[in-house]
Amino acid sequence: MLPIALLVAGCGSPVSSPTVSAGATAGDTPGATTSSVTPTPSSPSTSPSSSLVAGQTDTDWGHIWDTVPAGFPRFPGSTVADDAAADPASARFSVPGGDPKAITTWMQGALEEAGLDTVGLNGPAEDGSFVLDSVGRGDCRVQTTIAPLGDMTFITVLYGSDCPATRL
């Protein structure tokens, strides 16, 4: 029976909605759970790589995608900041030096241009950080934190699970 199931699974029959299975791994941050999402088929107009859907994680802020979609605004000169010890996030970028206020202003404009309206902008906090809250269509919520630390400025994005998974 197993070979038939594998044959049927490999036939490429359409999937009507993503299948989600939750389960924490040993390396997860306490209080966070991860989920795996089966990719949904892409429409003929999208590239194969854009049809892949990331997993999701529960955070104190809410349920987020584990990555941001292609086309999500990225500050010029930033690089991906991989900090496994940090809290879960959809994306983390670092900017050498960088003025947090100028980066926040740029991110706000870029997010608004991408269709995400600003609903809150807080800062500078005592540590010099800013928090930008944005909303998109439906229940899409995004929180972007811009925080200086030493000679770097870090941009942390929480991309809500109600936001589009493959394109902004």
mmCIF file of C-alpha atoms in Angstrom:
data_model
loop_
_atom_site.group_PDB
_atom_site.id
_atom_site.type_symbol
_atom_site.label_atom_id
_atom_site.label_comp_id
_atom_site.label_asym_id
_atom_site.label_seq_id
_atom_site.Cartn_x
_atom_site.Cartn_y
_atom_site.Cartn_z
ATOM 1 C CA MET A 1 0.000 0.000 0.000
ATOM 2 C CA LEU A 2 2.889 2.381 0.721
ATOM 3 C CA PRO A 3 4.178 2.391 -2.903
ATOM 4 C CA ILE A 4 0.695 3.363 -4.120
ATOM 5 C CA ALA A 5 0.505 6.206 -1.583
ATOM 6 C CA LEU A 6 3.911 7.494 -2.684
ATOM 7 C CA LEU A 7 2.878 7.215 -6.325
ATOM 8 C CA VAL A 8 -0.335 9.160 -5.681
ATOM 9 C CA ALA A 9 1.553 11.780 -3.638
ATOM 10 C CA GLY A 10 4.068 12.234 -6.439
ATOM 11 C CA CYS A 11 1.475 12.698 -9.174
ATOM 12 C CA GLY A 12 1.230 16.423 -8.590
ATOM 13 C CA SER A 13 -2.471 16.534 -7.858
ATOM 14 C CA PRO A 14 -3.633 20.052 -6.965
ATOM 15 C CA VAL A 15 -3.606 21.100 -3.347
ATOM 16 C CA SER A 16 -6.499 23.336 -2.365
ATOM 17 C CA SER A 17 -4.964 24.742 0.793
ATOM 18 C CA PRO A 18 -1.743 24.459 2.777
ATOM 19 C CA THR A 19 -1.411 21.630 5.255
ATOM 20 C CA VAL A 20 -0.033 22.763 8.583
ATOM 21 C CA SER A 21 1.555 20.482 11.158
ATOM 22 C CA ALA A 22 2.903 22.024 14.337
ATOM 23 C CA GLY A 23 5.771 20.732 16.381
ATOM 24 C CA ALA A 24 8.561 22.335 18.380
ATOM 25 C CA THR A 25 12.166 21.300 17.915
ATOM 26 C CA ALA A 26 14.808 21.059 20.581
ATOM 27 C CA GLY A 27 16.498 24.273 19.388
ATOM 28 C CA ASP A 28 13.377 26.431 19.561
ATOM 29 C CA THR A 29 13.204 29.482 21.751
ATOM 30 C CA PRO A 30 11.154 28.780 24.905
ATOM 31 C CA GLY A 31 7.538 29.727 24.331
ATOM 32 C CA ALA A 32 7.821 29.506 20.539
ATOM 33 C CA THR A 33 6.458 26.742 18.351
ATOM 34 C CA THR A 34 7.137 26.132 14.723
ATOM 35 C CA SER A 35 4.946 24.807 11.959
ATOM 36 C CA SER A 36 5.660 23.365 8.567
ATOM 37 C CA VAL A 37 3.554 24.492 5.648
ATOM 38 C CA THR A 38 3.242 22.418 2.495
ATOM 39 C CA PRO A 39 3.883 24.535 -0.602
ATOM 40 C CA THR A 40 0.809 25.433 -2.589
ATOM 41 C CA PRO A 41 0.950 25.096 -6.357
ATOM 42 C CA SER A 42 2.023 28.222 -8.173
ATOM 43 C CA SER A 43 -0.029 29.915 -10.808
ATOM 44 C CA PRO A 44 1.434 29.968 -14.323
ATOM 45 C CA SER A 45 2.493 33.602 -13.859
ATOM 46 C CA THR A 46 4.764 32.963 -10.854
ATOM 47 C CA SER A 47 8.225 31.475 -10.870
ATOM 48 C CA PRO A 48 8.790 28.078 -9.192
ATOM 49 C CA SER A 49 10.800 29.655 -6.354
ATOM 50 C CA SER A 50 7.969 32.047 -5.494
ATOM 51 C CA SER A 51 5.566 29.152 -4.929
ATOM 52 C CA LEU A 52 7.488 27.865 -1.914
ATOM 53 C CA VAL A 53 5.830 28.808 1.335
ATOM 54 C CA ALA A 54 7.842 29.247 4.528
ATOM 55 C CA GLY A 55 6.984 27.835 7.912
ATOM 56 C CA GLN A 56 5.408 29.842 10.699
ATOM 57 C CA THR A 57 6.239 30.536 14.333
ATOM 58 C CA ASP A 58 4.250 31.733 17.342
ATOM 59 C CA THR A 59 5.827 34.721 19.106
ATOM 60 C CA ASP A 60 4.782 37.044 21.929
ATOM 61 C CA TRP A 61 3.826 39.547 19.184
ATOM 62 C CA GLY A 62 1.710 37.011 17.291
ATOM 63 C CA HIS A 63 1.906 34.290 14.626
ATOM 64 C CA ILE A 64 4.580 35.128 11.998
ATOM 65 C CA TRP A 65 6.039 33.742 8.813
ATOM 66 C CA ASP A 66 9.592 32.451 9.245
ATOM 67 C CA THR A 67 10.734 34.590 6.315
ATOM 68 C CA VAL A 68 9.636 37.660 4.383
ATOM 69 C CA PRO A 69 8.424 37.360 0.774
ATOM 70 C CA ALA A 70 10.450 38.269 -2.277
ATOM 71 C CA GLY A 71 10.172 41.984 -2.825
ATOM 72 C CA PHE A 72 10.008 42.895 0.875
ATOM 73 C CA PRO A 73 11.801 46.253 1.266
ATOM 74 C CA ARG A 74 15.422 45.916 2.315
ATOM 75 C CA PHE A 75 17.517 48.877 3.391
ATOM 76 C CA PRO A 76 20.374 49.570 0.933
ATOM 77 C CA GLY A 77 23.690 48.186 2.163
ATOM 78 C CA SER A 78 22.084 45.859 4.699
ATOM 79 C CA THR A 79 23.124 42.232 5.014
ATOM 80 C CA VAL A 80 21.290 39.260 6.470
ATOM 81 C CA ALA A 81 22.031 39.006 10.192
ATOM 82 C CA ASP A 82 21.883 35.396 11.322
ATOM 83 C CA ASP A 83 21.549 35.355 15.092
ATOM 84 C CA ALA A 84 20.265 31.949 16.196
ATOM 85 C CA ALA A 85 20.233 33.050 19.855
ATOM 86 C CA ALA A 86 17.815 35.928 19.172
ATOM 87 C CA ASP A 87 14.034 35.766 19.464
ATOM 88 C CA PRO A 88 12.165 34.363 16.448
ATOM 89 C CA ALA A 89 11.801 36.794 13.547
ATOM 90 C CA SER A 90 10.788 36.732 9.900
ATOM 91 C CA ALA A 91 13.968 38.570 8.902
ATOM 92 C CA ARG A 92 16.997 40.185 10.504
ATOM 93 C CA PHE A 93 19.319 42.581 8.718
ATOM 94 C CA SER A 94 22.380 44.497 9.868
ATOM 95 C CA VAL A 95 23.635 47.847 8.650
ATOM 96 C CA PRO A 96 27.203 48.945 9.420
ATOM 97 C CA GLY A 97 26.968 52.216 11.303
ATOM 98 C CA GLY A 98 23.681 53.626 10.129
ATOM 99 C CA ASP A 99 21.482 56.252 11.666
ATOM 100 C CA PRO A 100 18.442 54.466 13.196
ATOM 101 C CA LYS A 101 16.162 57.464 12.560
ATOM 102 C CA ALA A 102 17.199 57.694 8.881
ATOM 103 C CA ILE A 103 16.781 53.919 8.450
ATOM 104 C CA THR A 104 13.344 54.095 10.083
ATOM 105 C CA THR A 105 12.273 56.914 7.769
ATOM 106 C CA TRP A 106 13.495 54.954 4.738
ATOM 107 C CA MET A 107 11.764 51.728 5.893
ATOM 108 C CA GLN A 108 8.496 53.570 6.549
ATOM 109 C CA GLY A 109 8.504 55.034 3.035
ATOM 110 C CA ALA A 110 9.483 51.737 1.402
ATOM 111 C CA LEU A 111 6.821 49.783 3.301
ATOM 112 C CA GLU A 112 4.158 52.344 2.402
ATOM 113 C CA GLU A 113 5.229 52.185 -1.242
ATOM 114 C CA ALA A 114 4.840 48.376 -1.010
ATOM 115 C CA GLY A 115 1.240 48.785 0.206
ATOM 116 C CA LEU A 116 1.713 48.629 3.975
ATOM 117 C CA ASP A 117 0.224 51.605 5.821
ATOM 118 C CA THR A 118 1.903 52.941 8.967
ATOM 119 C CA VAL A 119 -0.298 52.647 12.061
ATOM 120 C CA GLY A 120 2.358 53.343 14.654
ATOM 121 C CA LEU A 121 5.854 54.736 14.953
ATOM 122 C CA ASN A 122 7.505 54.726 18.350
ATOM 123 C CA GLY A 123 10.927 56.018 19.207
ATOM 124 C CA PRO A 124 13.516 56.793 19.813
ATOM 125 C CA ALA A 125 13.440 54.586 22.896
ATOM 126 C CA GLU A 126 16.041 54.950 25.619
ATOM 127 C CA ASP A 127 18.330 52.565 23.697
ATOM 128 C CA GLY A 128 17.907 54.578 20.473
ATOM 129 C CA SER A 129 15.590 52.040 18.814
ATOM 130 C CA PHE A 130 12.446 52.667 16.782
ATOM 131 C CA VAL A 131 9.416 50.403 16.278
ATOM 132 C CA LEU A 132 7.372 50.760 13.101
ATOM 133 C CA ASP A 133 3.948 49.065 12.986
ATOM 134 C CA SER A 134 2.360 48.589 9.562
ATOM 135 C CA VAL A 135 -0.807 46.999 8.179
ATOM 136 C CA GLY A 136 -1.724 45.711 4.753
ATOM 137 C CA ARG A 137 -4.793 44.169 3.141
ATOM 138 C CA GLY A 138 -7.061 42.131 5.380
ATOM 139 C CA ASP A 139 -5.459 41.304 8.710
ATOM 140 C CA CYS A 140 -1.856 41.663 7.504
ATOM 141 C CA ARG A 141 0.379 43.155 10.234
ATOM 142 C CA VAL A 142 4.114 43.836 10.123
ATOM 143 C CA GLN A 143 6.360 45.108 12.899
ATOM 144 C CA THR A 144 9.815 46.452 12.039
ATOM 145 C CA THR A 145 12.283 47.270 14.806
ATOM 146 C CA ILE A 146 15.370 49.347 14.042
ATOM 147 C CA ALA A 147 17.903 49.188 16.866
ATOM 148 C CA PRO A 148 21.484 50.442 17.180
ATOM 149 C CA LEU A 149 23.988 48.183 18.888
ATOM 150 C CA GLY A 150 27.627 49.210 18.991
ATOM 151 C CA ASP A 151 28.772 50.129 15.495
ATOM 152 C CA MET A 152 25.840 48.281 13.824
ATOM 153 C CA THR A 153 22.143 48.970 13.376
ATOM 154 C CA PHE A 154 19.849 45.955 13.297
ATOM 155 C CA ILE A 155 16.517 45.708 11.491
ATOM 156 C CA THR A 156 14.195 42.978 12.794
ATOM 157 C CA VAL A 157 10.968 42.174 10.933
ATOM 158 C CA LEU A 158 7.949 40.302 12.289
ATOM 159 C CA TYR A 159 5.855 39.483 9.209
ATOM 160 C CA GLY A 160 2.380 38.404 10.345
ATOM 161 C CA SER A 161 0.946 35.082 9.205
ATOM 162 C CA ASP A 162 -2.116 36.864 7.764
ATOM 163 C CA CYS A 163 0.134 38.612 5.227
ATOM 164 C CA PRO A 164 0.790 37.211 1.730
ATOM 165 C CA ALA A 165 3.337 34.389 1.884
ATOM 166 C CA THR A 166 4.920 34.668 -1.540
ATOM 167 C CA ARG A 167 4.674 38.279 -2.706
ATOM 168 C CA LEU A 168 4.193 41.603 -0.965
#
